[in-house]
Short mmCIF file of C-alpha atoms in Angstrom, two decimals:
data_model
loop_
_atom_site.label_atom_id
_atom_site.label_comp_id
_atom_site.label_asym_id
_atom_site.label_seq_id
_atom_site.Cartn_x
_atom_site.Cartn_y
_atom_site.Cartn_z
CA MET R 1 242.64 -18.62 125.53
CA THR R 2 242.52 -21.11 122.65
CA ASP R 3 245.85 -21.68 120.90
CA PHE R 4 245.97 -21.98 117.14
CA ASP R 5 248.59 -22.14 114.39
CA VAL R 6 248.54 -18.77 112.66
CA THR R 7 250.25 -20.20 109.60
CA ASP R 8 247.82 -23.05 108.93
CA PRO R 9 244.73 -22.24 106.84
CA ALA R 10 243.52 -25.80 107.35
CA HIS R 11 243.15 -25.07 111.06
CA TYR R 12 240.93 -22.13 110.17
CA ASP R 13 238.80 -24.38 107.96
CA ARG R 14 238.27 -26.81 110.81
CA VAL R 15 237.30 -24.05 113.22
CA VAL R 16 235.02 -21.88 111.11
CA GLY R 17 233.99 -24.20 108.33
CA ARG R 18 234.97 -22.01 105.39
CA HIS R 19 238.18 -21.16 103.58
CA HIS R 20 239.63 -17.76 102.72
CA ASP R 21 241.95 -17.76 99.73
CA LEU R 22 245.43 -16.65 100.81
CA ALA R 23 246.72 -16.46 97.24
CA SER R 24 248.71 -13.45 96.10
CA GLU R 25 245.84 -12.09 94.02
CA PRO R 26 242.40 -10.87 95.21
CA ARG R 27 239.64 -13.40 94.73
CA ARG R 28 237.53 -13.11 91.59
CA HIS R 29 234.08 -14.57 90.93
CA ARG R 30 233.02 -15.85 87.52
CA ASP R 31 229.77 -17.55 86.66
CA ASP R 32 229.40 -20.42 84.19
CA ARG R 33 229.33 -17.91 81.31
CA GLY R 34 232.61 -16.29 82.29
CA ARG R 35 231.06 -13.14 83.73
CA GLU R 36 232.68 -11.59 86.82
CA VAL R 37 229.74 -11.91 89.18
CA ALA R 38 229.76 -12.84 92.86
CA PRO R 39 227.41 -15.72 93.73
CA ASP R 40 226.07 -13.92 96.82
CA LEU R 41 226.76 -10.96 99.10
CA LEU R 42 228.84 -13.05 101.49
CA ALA R 43 231.42 -13.65 98.77
CA LEU R 44 232.04 -9.89 98.59
CA MET R 45 233.12 -9.56 102.21
CA GLY R 46 236.79 -8.74 102.65
CA ASP R 47 239.41 -7.71 100.09
CA THR R 48 238.88 -4.10 101.13
CA PRO R 49 241.34 -1.59 99.62
CA LEU R 50 244.18 0.38 101.17
CA LEU R 51 244.09 4.16 100.76
CA ALA R 52 247.06 6.51 101.20
CA LEU R 53 246.03 9.31 103.57
CA GLU R 54 248.30 11.93 102.03
CA ARG R 55 246.46 14.98 103.34
CA LEU R 56 246.07 13.84 106.93
CA SER R 57 249.71 12.74 107.02
CA ALA R 58 251.15 15.76 105.21
CA ASP R 59 253.03 16.89 108.34
CA ILE R 60 254.59 13.52 109.15
CA GLY R 61 257.31 11.51 107.40
CA PRO R 62 255.93 7.94 107.43
CA THR R 63 253.43 6.65 104.90
CA LEU R 64 249.97 6.29 106.43
CA LEU R 65 247.66 3.76 104.74
CA ALA R 66 244.02 3.19 105.69
CA LYS R 67 242.33 -0.21 105.43
CA LEU R 68 238.82 0.78 104.31
CA GLU R 69 236.57 -1.70 106.12
CA MET R 70 233.50 0.47 105.56
CA LEU R 71 233.55 -0.87 101.99
CA ASN R 72 232.39 -4.29 103.15
CA PRO R 73 228.77 -4.98 102.06
CA GLY R 74 227.37 -4.23 105.51
CA GLY R 75 229.54 -1.17 105.98
CA SER R 76 232.02 -2.38 108.59
CA VAL R 77 234.84 -4.73 109.55
CA LYS R 78 232.31 -6.83 111.50
CA ASP R 79 230.96 -8.31 108.26
CA ARG R 80 234.02 -10.55 108.33
CA ILE R 81 233.25 -12.19 111.67
CA GLY R 82 229.47 -12.30 111.24
CA ILE R 83 229.48 -15.01 108.60
CA THR R 84 232.35 -17.00 110.13
CA MET R 85 230.67 -17.18 113.55
CA VAL R 86 227.40 -18.28 111.95
CA GLU R 87 229.00 -20.96 109.80
CA ALA R 88 231.13 -22.23 112.69
CA ALA R 89 227.95 -22.58 114.75
CA GLU R 90 226.24 -24.44 111.91
CA ALA R 91 229.18 -26.82 111.59
CA ALA R 92 229.12 -27.47 115.35
CA GLY R 93 225.34 -28.06 115.37
CA GLU R 94 224.75 -25.07 117.66
CA LEU R 95 222.64 -23.22 115.06
CA ARG R 96 219.92 -25.18 113.30
CA PRO R 97 217.31 -24.29 110.66
CA GLY R 98 214.69 -21.88 112.00
CA GLY R 99 217.02 -20.77 114.79
CA THR R 100 217.45 -17.34 116.36
CA ILE R 101 220.73 -15.46 116.68
CA VAL R 102 221.06 -13.34 119.85
CA GLU R 103 224.05 -11.02 120.17
CA PRO R 104 225.15 -8.05 122.33
CA THR R 105 226.59 -5.49 119.90
CA SER R 106 227.30 -1.82 119.38
CA GLY R 107 225.66 -2.20 115.99
CA ASN R 108 228.20 -3.24 113.40
CA THR R 109 228.40 -6.90 114.41
CA GLY R 110 224.63 -6.92 114.37
CA VAL R 111 224.56 -5.78 110.75
CA GLY R 112 227.13 -8.42 109.76
CA LEU R 113 225.12 -11.14 111.49
CA ALA R 114 221.87 -9.78 110.05
CA ILE R 115 223.18 -10.09 106.51
CA ALA R 116 224.26 -13.69 107.12
CA ALA R 117 220.92 -14.42 108.79
CA ALA R 118 218.94 -12.90 105.93
CA LEU R 119 220.66 -15.16 103.42
CA LYS R 120 220.43 -18.23 105.61
CA GLY R 121 216.92 -17.77 107.02
CA TYR R 122 217.61 -17.07 110.69
CA ARG R 123 215.86 -14.64 113.04
CA CYS R 124 218.00 -12.06 114.90
CA ILE R 125 217.70 -10.30 118.27
CA PHE R 126 220.39 -7.73 119.00
CA VAL R 127 221.00 -6.18 122.41
CA VAL R 128 222.69 -2.77 122.32
CA PRO R 129 223.89 -0.19 124.89
CA ASP R 130 221.91 3.03 124.97
CA LYS R 131 224.82 5.08 123.58
CA VAL R 132 224.44 3.38 120.18
CA SER R 133 223.22 5.83 117.55
CA GLU R 134 219.64 5.71 116.33
CA ASP R 135 221.08 5.44 112.82
CA LYS R 136 222.62 2.06 113.60
CA ILE R 137 219.56 0.81 115.48
CA SER R 138 217.40 1.69 112.48
CA LEU R 139 219.87 -0.03 110.19
CA MET R 140 219.68 -3.30 112.13
CA ARG R 141 215.90 -3.15 112.19
CA SER R 142 215.86 -2.59 108.43
CA TYR R 143 217.16 -6.15 108.03
CA GLY R 144 214.17 -7.42 110.03
CA SER R 145 216.11 -7.78 113.27
CA GLU R 146 214.71 -7.05 116.73
CA VAL R 147 216.74 -4.58 118.81
CA VAL R 148 216.71 -4.35 122.63
CA VAL R 149 218.32 -1.24 124.18
CA CYS R 150 220.01 -1.49 127.62
CA PRO R 151 221.65 1.11 129.90
CA THR R 152 225.37 1.71 129.46
CA ALA R 153 226.21 2.91 132.97
CA VAL R 154 225.82 -0.45 134.75
CA GLU R 155 228.26 -3.23 135.64
CA PRO R 156 228.59 -6.15 133.17
CA LYS R 157 227.03 -8.54 135.73
CA ASP R 158 224.07 -6.24 136.39
CA PRO R 159 220.88 -7.98 135.12
CA ARG R 160 220.12 -4.83 133.10
CA SER R 161 223.45 -4.83 131.25
CA TYR R 162 223.45 -5.75 127.61
CA TYR R 163 225.63 -8.77 128.39
CA SER R 164 223.14 -10.12 130.98
CA VAL R 165 220.07 -9.36 128.88
CA SER R 166 221.57 -11.14 125.87
CA ASP R 167 222.37 -14.18 128.06
CA ALA R 168 218.77 -14.35 129.22
CA LEU R 169 217.40 -14.05 125.70
CA ALA R 170 219.79 -16.70 124.38
CA ASP R 171 218.76 -19.20 127.07
CA ARG R 172 215.86 -20.49 124.98
CA PRO R 173 215.43 -23.47 122.64
CA ASN R 174 217.22 -23.08 119.29
CA HIS R 175 218.56 -19.66 120.26
CA PHE R 176 222.28 -19.18 119.64
CA LYS R 177 224.57 -16.46 120.97
CA PRO R 178 227.69 -16.12 118.78
CA ASN R 179 229.27 -14.05 121.58
CA GLN R 180 231.96 -12.17 119.71
CA TYR R 181 233.78 -11.51 123.00
CA PHE R 182 234.44 -15.23 123.55
CA ASN R 183 234.16 -16.78 120.09
CA GLN R 184 237.58 -17.73 118.69
CA SER R 185 236.19 -17.49 115.18
CA ASN R 186 236.51 -13.73 115.75
CA PRO R 187 240.33 -13.42 115.85
CA LEU R 188 240.74 -16.38 113.47
CA THR R 189 238.75 -14.52 110.81
CA HIS R 190 241.31 -11.73 110.84
CA THR R 191 244.22 -14.16 110.97
CA PHE R 192 243.16 -15.76 107.73
CA SER R 193 241.56 -12.86 105.88
CA THR R 194 242.41 -9.32 107.04
CA ALA R 195 246.07 -9.93 107.85
CA PRO R 196 246.99 -11.72 104.58
CA GLU R 197 245.21 -8.96 102.64
CA ILE R 198 247.34 -6.29 104.33
CA TRP R 199 250.49 -8.31 103.68
CA ARG R 200 249.60 -8.77 100.01
CA GLN R 201 248.55 -5.15 99.49
CA THR R 202 251.73 -3.74 101.04
CA ALA R 203 253.98 -6.41 99.46
CA GLY R 204 255.10 -7.16 103.01
CA GLN R 205 256.22 -3.55 103.51
CA VAL R 206 254.31 -2.88 106.72
CA ASP R 207 256.02 -1.65 109.87
CA ALA R 208 253.07 -0.99 112.15
CA PHE R 209 249.39 -1.88 112.39
CA VAL R 210 247.01 0.45 114.25
CA CYS R 211 243.44 -0.34 115.24
CA GLY R 212 240.83 0.40 117.86
CA VAL R 213 240.44 -2.47 120.33
CA GLY R 214 236.95 -3.66 121.24
CA THR R 215 236.58 -7.43 121.40
CA GLY R 216 240.28 -7.51 120.53
CA GLY R 217 239.68 -9.90 117.66
CA THR R 218 241.12 -7.62 114.99
CA ALA R 219 244.25 -6.67 116.97
CA THR R 220 244.84 -10.29 117.98
CA GLY R 221 244.19 -11.94 114.63
CA VAL R 222 245.99 -9.39 112.45
CA GLY R 223 248.79 -8.78 114.94
CA ARG R 224 249.67 -12.45 115.41
CA TRP R 225 249.76 -13.17 111.68
CA LEU R 226 251.84 -10.12 110.77
CA LYS R 227 254.29 -10.69 113.62
CA ASP R 228 254.70 -14.30 112.53
CA ARG R 229 255.71 -13.09 109.05
CA LYS R 230 257.70 -10.07 110.24
CA PRO R 231 258.51 -10.01 113.99
CA SER R 232 259.46 -6.32 113.90
CA VAL R 233 255.88 -5.26 113.07
CA GLN R 234 254.49 -3.10 115.87
CA VAL R 235 250.83 -3.34 116.88
CA VAL R 236 249.35 -0.10 118.19
CA GLY R 237 246.14 -0.20 120.23
CA ALA R 238 243.84 2.83 120.11
CA ASP R 239 241.69 2.95 123.24
CA PRO R 240 239.04 5.40 124.48
CA GLU R 241 239.57 7.25 127.73
CA GLY R 242 237.43 5.28 130.16
CA SER R 243 238.33 1.82 128.84
CA LEU R 244 240.05 -0.82 130.98
CA TYR R 245 242.61 -1.74 128.33
CA SER R 246 244.86 1.30 128.63
CA GLY R 247 244.07 2.48 132.14
CA ASP R 248 242.49 1.55 135.44
CA GLN R 249 240.05 4.48 135.56
CA VAL R 250 236.99 2.92 133.92
CA HIS R 251 234.12 5.29 133.19
CA PRO R 252 231.53 5.85 130.44
CA TYR R 253 232.58 7.35 127.12
CA LEU R 254 230.76 8.19 123.91
CA VAL R 255 232.87 6.55 121.19
CA GLU R 256 231.09 3.37 120.07
CA GLY R 257 232.38 -0.12 119.39
CA ILE R 258 235.80 -0.03 121.03
CA GLY R 259 237.22 -0.14 124.56
CA GLU R 260 235.93 -2.43 127.27
CA ASP R 261 235.37 -2.83 131.01
CA PHE R 262 236.56 -6.45 131.13
CA TRP R 263 239.20 -8.61 129.37
CA PRO R 264 237.49 -10.76 126.73
CA PRO R 265 239.04 -14.14 125.80
CA THR R 266 239.11 -13.07 122.13
CA PHE R 267 241.84 -10.55 122.98
CA ASP R 268 245.50 -11.38 123.55
CA PRO R 269 246.89 -8.20 125.19
CA ASP R 270 250.47 -9.40 124.65
CA VAL R 271 250.09 -8.74 120.93
CA VAL R 272 249.78 -4.95 121.51
CA ASP R 273 253.13 -3.17 121.67
CA HIS R 274 251.89 0.39 122.25
CA TRP R 275 248.71 1.86 123.69
CA TYR R 276 247.30 5.30 122.95
CA ARG R 277 244.50 6.55 125.19
CA VAL R 278 242.25 8.85 123.16
CA SER R 279 239.55 11.24 124.37
CA ASP R 280 236.09 11.42 122.85
CA ALA R 281 236.88 14.98 121.78
CA ASP R 282 240.05 13.95 119.89
CA SER R 283 238.29 10.95 118.35
CA PHE R 284 235.39 12.97 116.99
CA ALA R 285 237.55 15.91 115.87
CA THR R 286 239.92 13.58 113.99
CA ALA R 287 237.04 11.72 112.31
CA ARG R 288 235.52 15.02 111.16
CA ARG R 289 238.93 16.20 109.98
CA CYS R 290 239.35 13.01 107.94
CA THR R 291 236.00 13.63 106.28
CA ARG R 292 236.83 17.25 105.45
CA GLU R 293 240.41 16.69 104.27
CA GLU R 294 240.32 13.23 102.69
CA GLY R 295 236.67 13.15 101.61
CA LEU R 296 236.36 9.92 103.59
CA LEU R 297 233.26 9.72 105.81
CA VAL R 298 234.32 7.69 108.85
CA GLY R 299 232.90 6.73 112.24
CA GLY R 300 234.01 7.90 115.66
CA SER R 301 236.19 4.88 116.41
CA CYS R 302 237.98 5.52 113.10
CA GLY R 303 238.88 8.91 114.56
CA THR R 304 240.27 7.14 117.63
CA ALA R 305 242.48 4.90 115.47
CA LEU R 306 243.56 7.78 113.23
CA TRP R 307 244.53 9.95 116.20
CA ALA R 308 246.63 7.12 117.62
CA ALA R 309 248.23 6.43 114.22
CA LEU R 310 249.17 10.09 113.73
CA GLU R 311 250.63 10.32 117.25
CA TYR R 312 252.59 7.09 116.81
CA ALA R 313 253.87 8.20 113.39
CA LYS R 314 255.50 11.30 114.87
CA GLY R 315 258.23 9.14 116.42
CA GLN R 316 258.84 6.87 113.42
CA PRO R 317 261.36 7.14 110.56
CA ASP R 318 260.25 8.71 107.29
CA ASP R 319 260.44 5.42 105.41
CA ALA R 320 258.05 3.61 107.78
CA THR R 321 254.72 2.29 106.52
CA ILE R 322 251.84 2.40 108.99
CA VAL R 323 248.52 0.68 108.26
CA VAL R 324 245.50 1.91 110.23
CA LEU R 325 242.27 -0.06 110.10
CA LEU R 326 239.15 2.11 109.73
CA PRO R 327 236.27 -0.10 110.90
CA ASP R 328 233.18 1.68 109.64
CA SER R 329 231.53 4.58 107.86
CA GLY R 330 230.27 7.83 109.31
CA ARG R 331 226.82 7.11 107.85
CA GLY R 332 225.90 5.43 111.12
CA TYR R 333 226.71 8.57 113.11
CA LEU R 334 225.04 11.38 111.17
CA SER R 335 222.82 12.13 114.18
CA LYS R 336 225.84 12.22 116.50
CA LEU R 337 229.38 13.29 115.68
CA TYR R 338 228.33 14.83 112.34
CA ASP R 339 225.44 16.76 113.92
CA GLU R 340 226.47 20.23 115.07
CA ASN R 341 223.82 20.39 117.77
CA TRP R 342 224.76 16.99 119.25
CA MET R 343 228.44 17.94 119.26
CA ALA R 344 227.71 21.25 120.96
CA GLU R 345 225.37 19.71 123.53
CA HIS R 346 228.15 17.31 124.57
CA GLY R 347 230.76 20.04 124.79
CA PHE R 348 232.77 19.10 121.68
CA LEU R 349 232.13 22.34 119.80
CA ASP R 350 232.56 25.89 121.03
CA ARG R 351 229.57 27.31 119.23
CA SER R 352 230.55 30.85 120.19
CA ARG R 353 233.42 30.41 117.71
CA GLY R 354 231.01 29.17 115.04
CA GLY R 355 229.97 31.16 112.01
CA VAL R 356 227.07 33.51 111.42
CA GLN R 357 225.85 31.28 108.57
CA ASP R 358 225.63 28.32 111.01
CA ALA R 359 223.50 30.41 113.35
CA LEU R 360 221.23 31.48 110.49
CA ARG R 361 220.77 27.84 109.44
CA GLY R 362 219.88 27.01 113.03
CA LYS R 363 216.78 29.23 112.95
CA ALA R 364 213.37 27.65 112.52
CA SER R 365 213.06 26.21 109.01
CA ASP R 366 209.53 27.56 108.51
CA LEU R 367 210.64 31.17 109.08
CA PRO R 368 211.42 33.32 106.00
CA SER R 369 215.05 34.36 105.90
CA LEU R 370 214.16 38.05 105.92
CA VAL R 371 210.81 39.17 107.32
CA HIS R 372 210.41 42.89 106.48
CA VAL R 373 207.95 45.77 106.19
CA HIS R 374 207.70 49.00 104.15
CA PRO R 375 207.46 52.65 105.34
CA ASP R 376 203.97 53.16 103.87
CA GLU R 377 202.42 50.21 105.68
CA THR R 378 200.61 50.88 108.95
CA VAL R 379 201.94 50.05 112.39
CA ALA R 380 199.02 47.63 112.74
CA ASP R 381 200.23 45.81 109.61
CA ALA R 382 203.74 45.65 111.05
CA ILE R 383 202.50 44.24 114.36
CA ALA R 384 200.50 41.60 112.48
CA LEU R 385 203.70 40.52 110.69
CA LEU R 386 205.65 40.38 113.96
CA LYS R 387 202.94 38.18 115.45
CA GLU R 388 202.58 35.95 112.37
CA PHE R 389 206.25 35.04 112.26
CA GLY R 390 207.00 35.19 115.97
CA VAL R 391 209.74 37.82 115.67
CA SER R 392 210.37 40.90 117.78
CA GLN R 393 212.04 43.13 115.19
CA MET R 394 212.45 43.41 111.43
CA PRO R 395 214.03 45.70 108.86
CA VAL R 396 212.11 48.33 106.91
CA PHE R 397 212.74 48.28 103.15
CA ARG R 398 212.06 51.13 100.73
CA VAL R 399 208.59 51.18 99.22
CA GLY R 400 208.23 48.56 96.49
CA VAL R 401 211.48 46.71 97.36
CA HIS R 402 211.16 43.08 98.41
CA ASP R 403 213.51 40.05 98.34
CA GLU R 404 216.01 41.62 95.93
CA ALA R 405 216.82 44.47 98.31
CA THR R 406 220.35 45.82 98.71
CA SER R 407 221.79 47.29 101.89
CA ASP R 408 220.96 50.76 100.50
CA ASP R 409 217.28 49.80 100.46
CA VAL R 410 217.21 49.23 104.25
CA VAL R 411 215.86 52.52 105.59
CA GLY R 412 215.00 51.60 109.17
CA SER R 413 213.77 48.95 111.57
CA ILE R 414 210.70 48.07 113.57
CA ARG R 415 211.17 46.87 117.14
CA GLU R 416 208.46 45.41 119.32
CA ASN R 417 209.41 47.30 122.50
CA ALA R 418 209.54 50.66 120.69
CA LEU R 419 206.09 50.07 119.18
CA LEU R 420 204.73 49.25 122.63
CA ASP R 421 206.10 52.51 124.04
CA ALA R 422 204.60 54.45 121.11
CA ALA R 423 201.19 52.78 121.51
CA LEU R 424 201.06 53.60 125.23
CA SER R 425 201.77 57.29 124.58
CA ASN R 426 199.56 57.65 121.49
CA PRO R 427 196.44 55.47 120.96
CA ASP R 428 196.29 56.50 117.28
CA VAL R 429 199.73 55.04 116.51
CA MET R 430 198.19 51.85 115.04
CA ARG R 431 196.90 53.81 112.04
CA MET R 432 200.15 55.67 111.48
CA PRO R 433 202.58 54.67 108.71
CA VAL R 434 205.64 52.69 109.77
CA GLY R 435 207.87 55.43 108.35
CA ASP R 436 206.68 57.80 111.12
CA THR R 437 207.59 55.41 113.97
CA MET R 438 210.49 53.30 112.70
CA GLN R 439 213.87 53.13 114.41
CA PRO R 440 217.32 53.47 112.74
CA PRO R 441 218.50 50.51 110.64
CA MET R 442 219.96 47.53 112.46
CA PRO R 443 223.74 47.23 112.51
CA THR R 444 225.11 44.93 109.79
CA ILE R 445 227.53 42.03 109.91
CA ALA R 446 229.18 39.86 107.25
CA PRO R 447 228.11 36.22 106.79
CA ASP R 448 231.66 34.97 107.42
CA ALA R 449 231.85 36.64 110.84
CA ARG R 450 231.97 34.56 114.02
CA VAL R 451 229.09 34.25 116.43
CA ASP R 452 231.10 35.82 119.25
CA GLU R 453 231.50 38.93 117.08
CA VAL R 454 227.71 39.18 116.85
CA PHE R 455 227.46 39.01 120.63
CA GLU R 456 229.86 41.92 120.91
CA ARG R 457 227.58 43.94 118.63
CA LEU R 458 224.52 43.12 120.74
CA THR R 459 225.87 43.97 124.18
CA GLY R 460 224.49 47.52 123.99
CA THR R 461 221.08 48.78 122.96
CA ASP R 462 220.97 46.84 119.70
CA ALA R 463 218.87 43.68 119.95
CA ALA R 464 219.55 42.32 116.44
CA VAL R 465 221.90 42.54 113.48
CA ILE R 466 221.16 42.21 109.79
CA VAL R 467 223.48 39.85 107.88
CA VAL R 468 224.68 41.46 104.64
CA ASP R 469 226.42 39.36 101.99
CA GLY R 470 228.14 41.83 99.67
CA ASP R 471 225.40 44.43 99.38
CA ARG R 472 222.43 42.09 99.88
CA PRO R 473 220.68 41.55 103.23
CA THR R 474 220.23 37.79 103.77
CA GLY R 475 218.85 37.46 107.28
CA VAL R 476 218.43 38.82 110.77
CA LEU R 477 220.01 37.45 113.95
CA THR R 478 218.58 38.41 117.32
CA ARG R 479 219.85 37.76 120.83
CA SER R 480 217.23 35.04 121.10
CA ASP R 481 218.47 33.40 117.87
CA LEU R 482 222.03 33.33 119.18
CA LEU R 483 221.04 31.89 122.55
CA GLY R 484 219.04 29.20 120.77
CA TYR R 485 222.02 28.41 118.54
CA LEU R 486 224.39 28.10 121.52
CA ALA R 487 221.94 25.83 123.32
CA GLY R 488 221.39 23.71 120.23
CA ILE R 489 217.68 24.59 120.07
CA ARG R 490 216.09 24.70 116.64
#
C-alpha cells in the first residue's frame, strides 16, 4: 500500500494533479464580472452538505448527521474520484487525447468518469456486474458510454468476471483503466476533500464516521485524515452479508457498490474500528424508511450505512456526533428496492400484509376499476362484458346508475360459473334479464384493509369482494387478482 502524508496538500497535488481548497470556508466561483458562477461542472463536485437526521434518530441520544453525496453533479460520492483519477492519468501520460477509459464499476464510478470524459473528450467503456440496476446502466449510456454486463456469481479471476473483462478491454492502444480498486488517487481524494469538509462542517465536533466499504477509498481517506486531527474518532464500516470484509462466508448479495470478495490496495482495514454486517433486507428496509421519514431518497448502500450508524449509536453517549456518508440517490434504484414487485419477488416484502389499495393498483392498467352491469340488461350482454374485460364476475348496479354508484346501488352480482350452470339448464337464459339470474351482492371490504383479510373473506364460496370507500364502490378483487398481486404479476 502506498504511504502518503495525510496532512500535506502538496502531496495530493503531486499525485492527482489538482488542488482542493482546505480553507475554512466552502469554495466560491466568480466570473470576471463578479457573478457567482462555476466555470464547469467539475468545479461543483464536493462541498456536499450535512443534514441532521432528526426523525430517523428520534429514539437515540447521539446526533446523527448525513453527508449528502447524492448532491454531487453526477449523483454520487464517486464524482469525487472520477475527475482525480482522470487528471492523475493525464499528468502521468497514461491517458492521452482521443483515449478510451475502461473501468469495472457498479455504476456510480462510471457516471463520475463519464462526466469527466464528456468534458475532456474521452470515450468510455464500463463493465458492470449483472446485479446493477437497469436505471444505472441507462444513466451511463445516456452520457454516450458503452456498457458491458458480466455475471456476478463468478470468481474474480474467472475470464467472465467484470474484473477480467475490463482487463481484456483495457489491453489495447490508448485505452486506460483507472482501476478504482488499486488507484491511490481514490483514497487521496477523500483525504483532501471529503474529510476536511466534514471537519469544517462539524467544527471538529465529530466522534464517529460511518460509511459503506467498497473499494475502501472513502473509509481509508476520510478515516486517516480525521484520526490524524482527532485520534479518538471512530470509523465504522458498514458491510453487506456476503462480503469478505466482515466475515469469511462470501456469497452473492443484492446491495450494490459496497462489500468485496478480495482486499483491494485502496483499502487500509486498520482504519476501521468497528464492523457491522448488514443484511440486504435491513439495508433496503432502512433506505425505504429514510425516504418515508426524512423525505430523502437514498440508495440501498445508504440503507446499509444508516442501519450500521443507528446500531452503533445505541451504545454511544447522548452528546456524541456521528457522521454517516450517504453515497448516492435512490433514483438509480427505482426499478429495484423502490419497486414493490421486485421487493416481493426477492422476499423482502410480505405482500399478504400489504394493503387492499396496493392490490387494486396491481391489476392490469387497461382494466376499468369497476366493470358492472344493470338488472335490465340481458345475460348475453353480461357475458359479452365478462369476455371483453377478461373478468369472471362483476357487480350489478341499479338501473341507470353508473360510476357514481353508492353501496346501496349494488343490488347483486354476476358470476361466470353461475351463468354457465343456468345456461346448461335453460337454453333461453341468454335472452333473460340479468335481474332474473343474478346472485347476491359480493361481500364488501374497506380500502385500508390488509390483503390477508381479503383472503379470509374468500376462503368460502365467495370468489370476489367489492372494495367500498365510505359508501362508494371503487373496485373488485378476485382470488385471481390476489394471487397475481402476491406473485408480483401485473
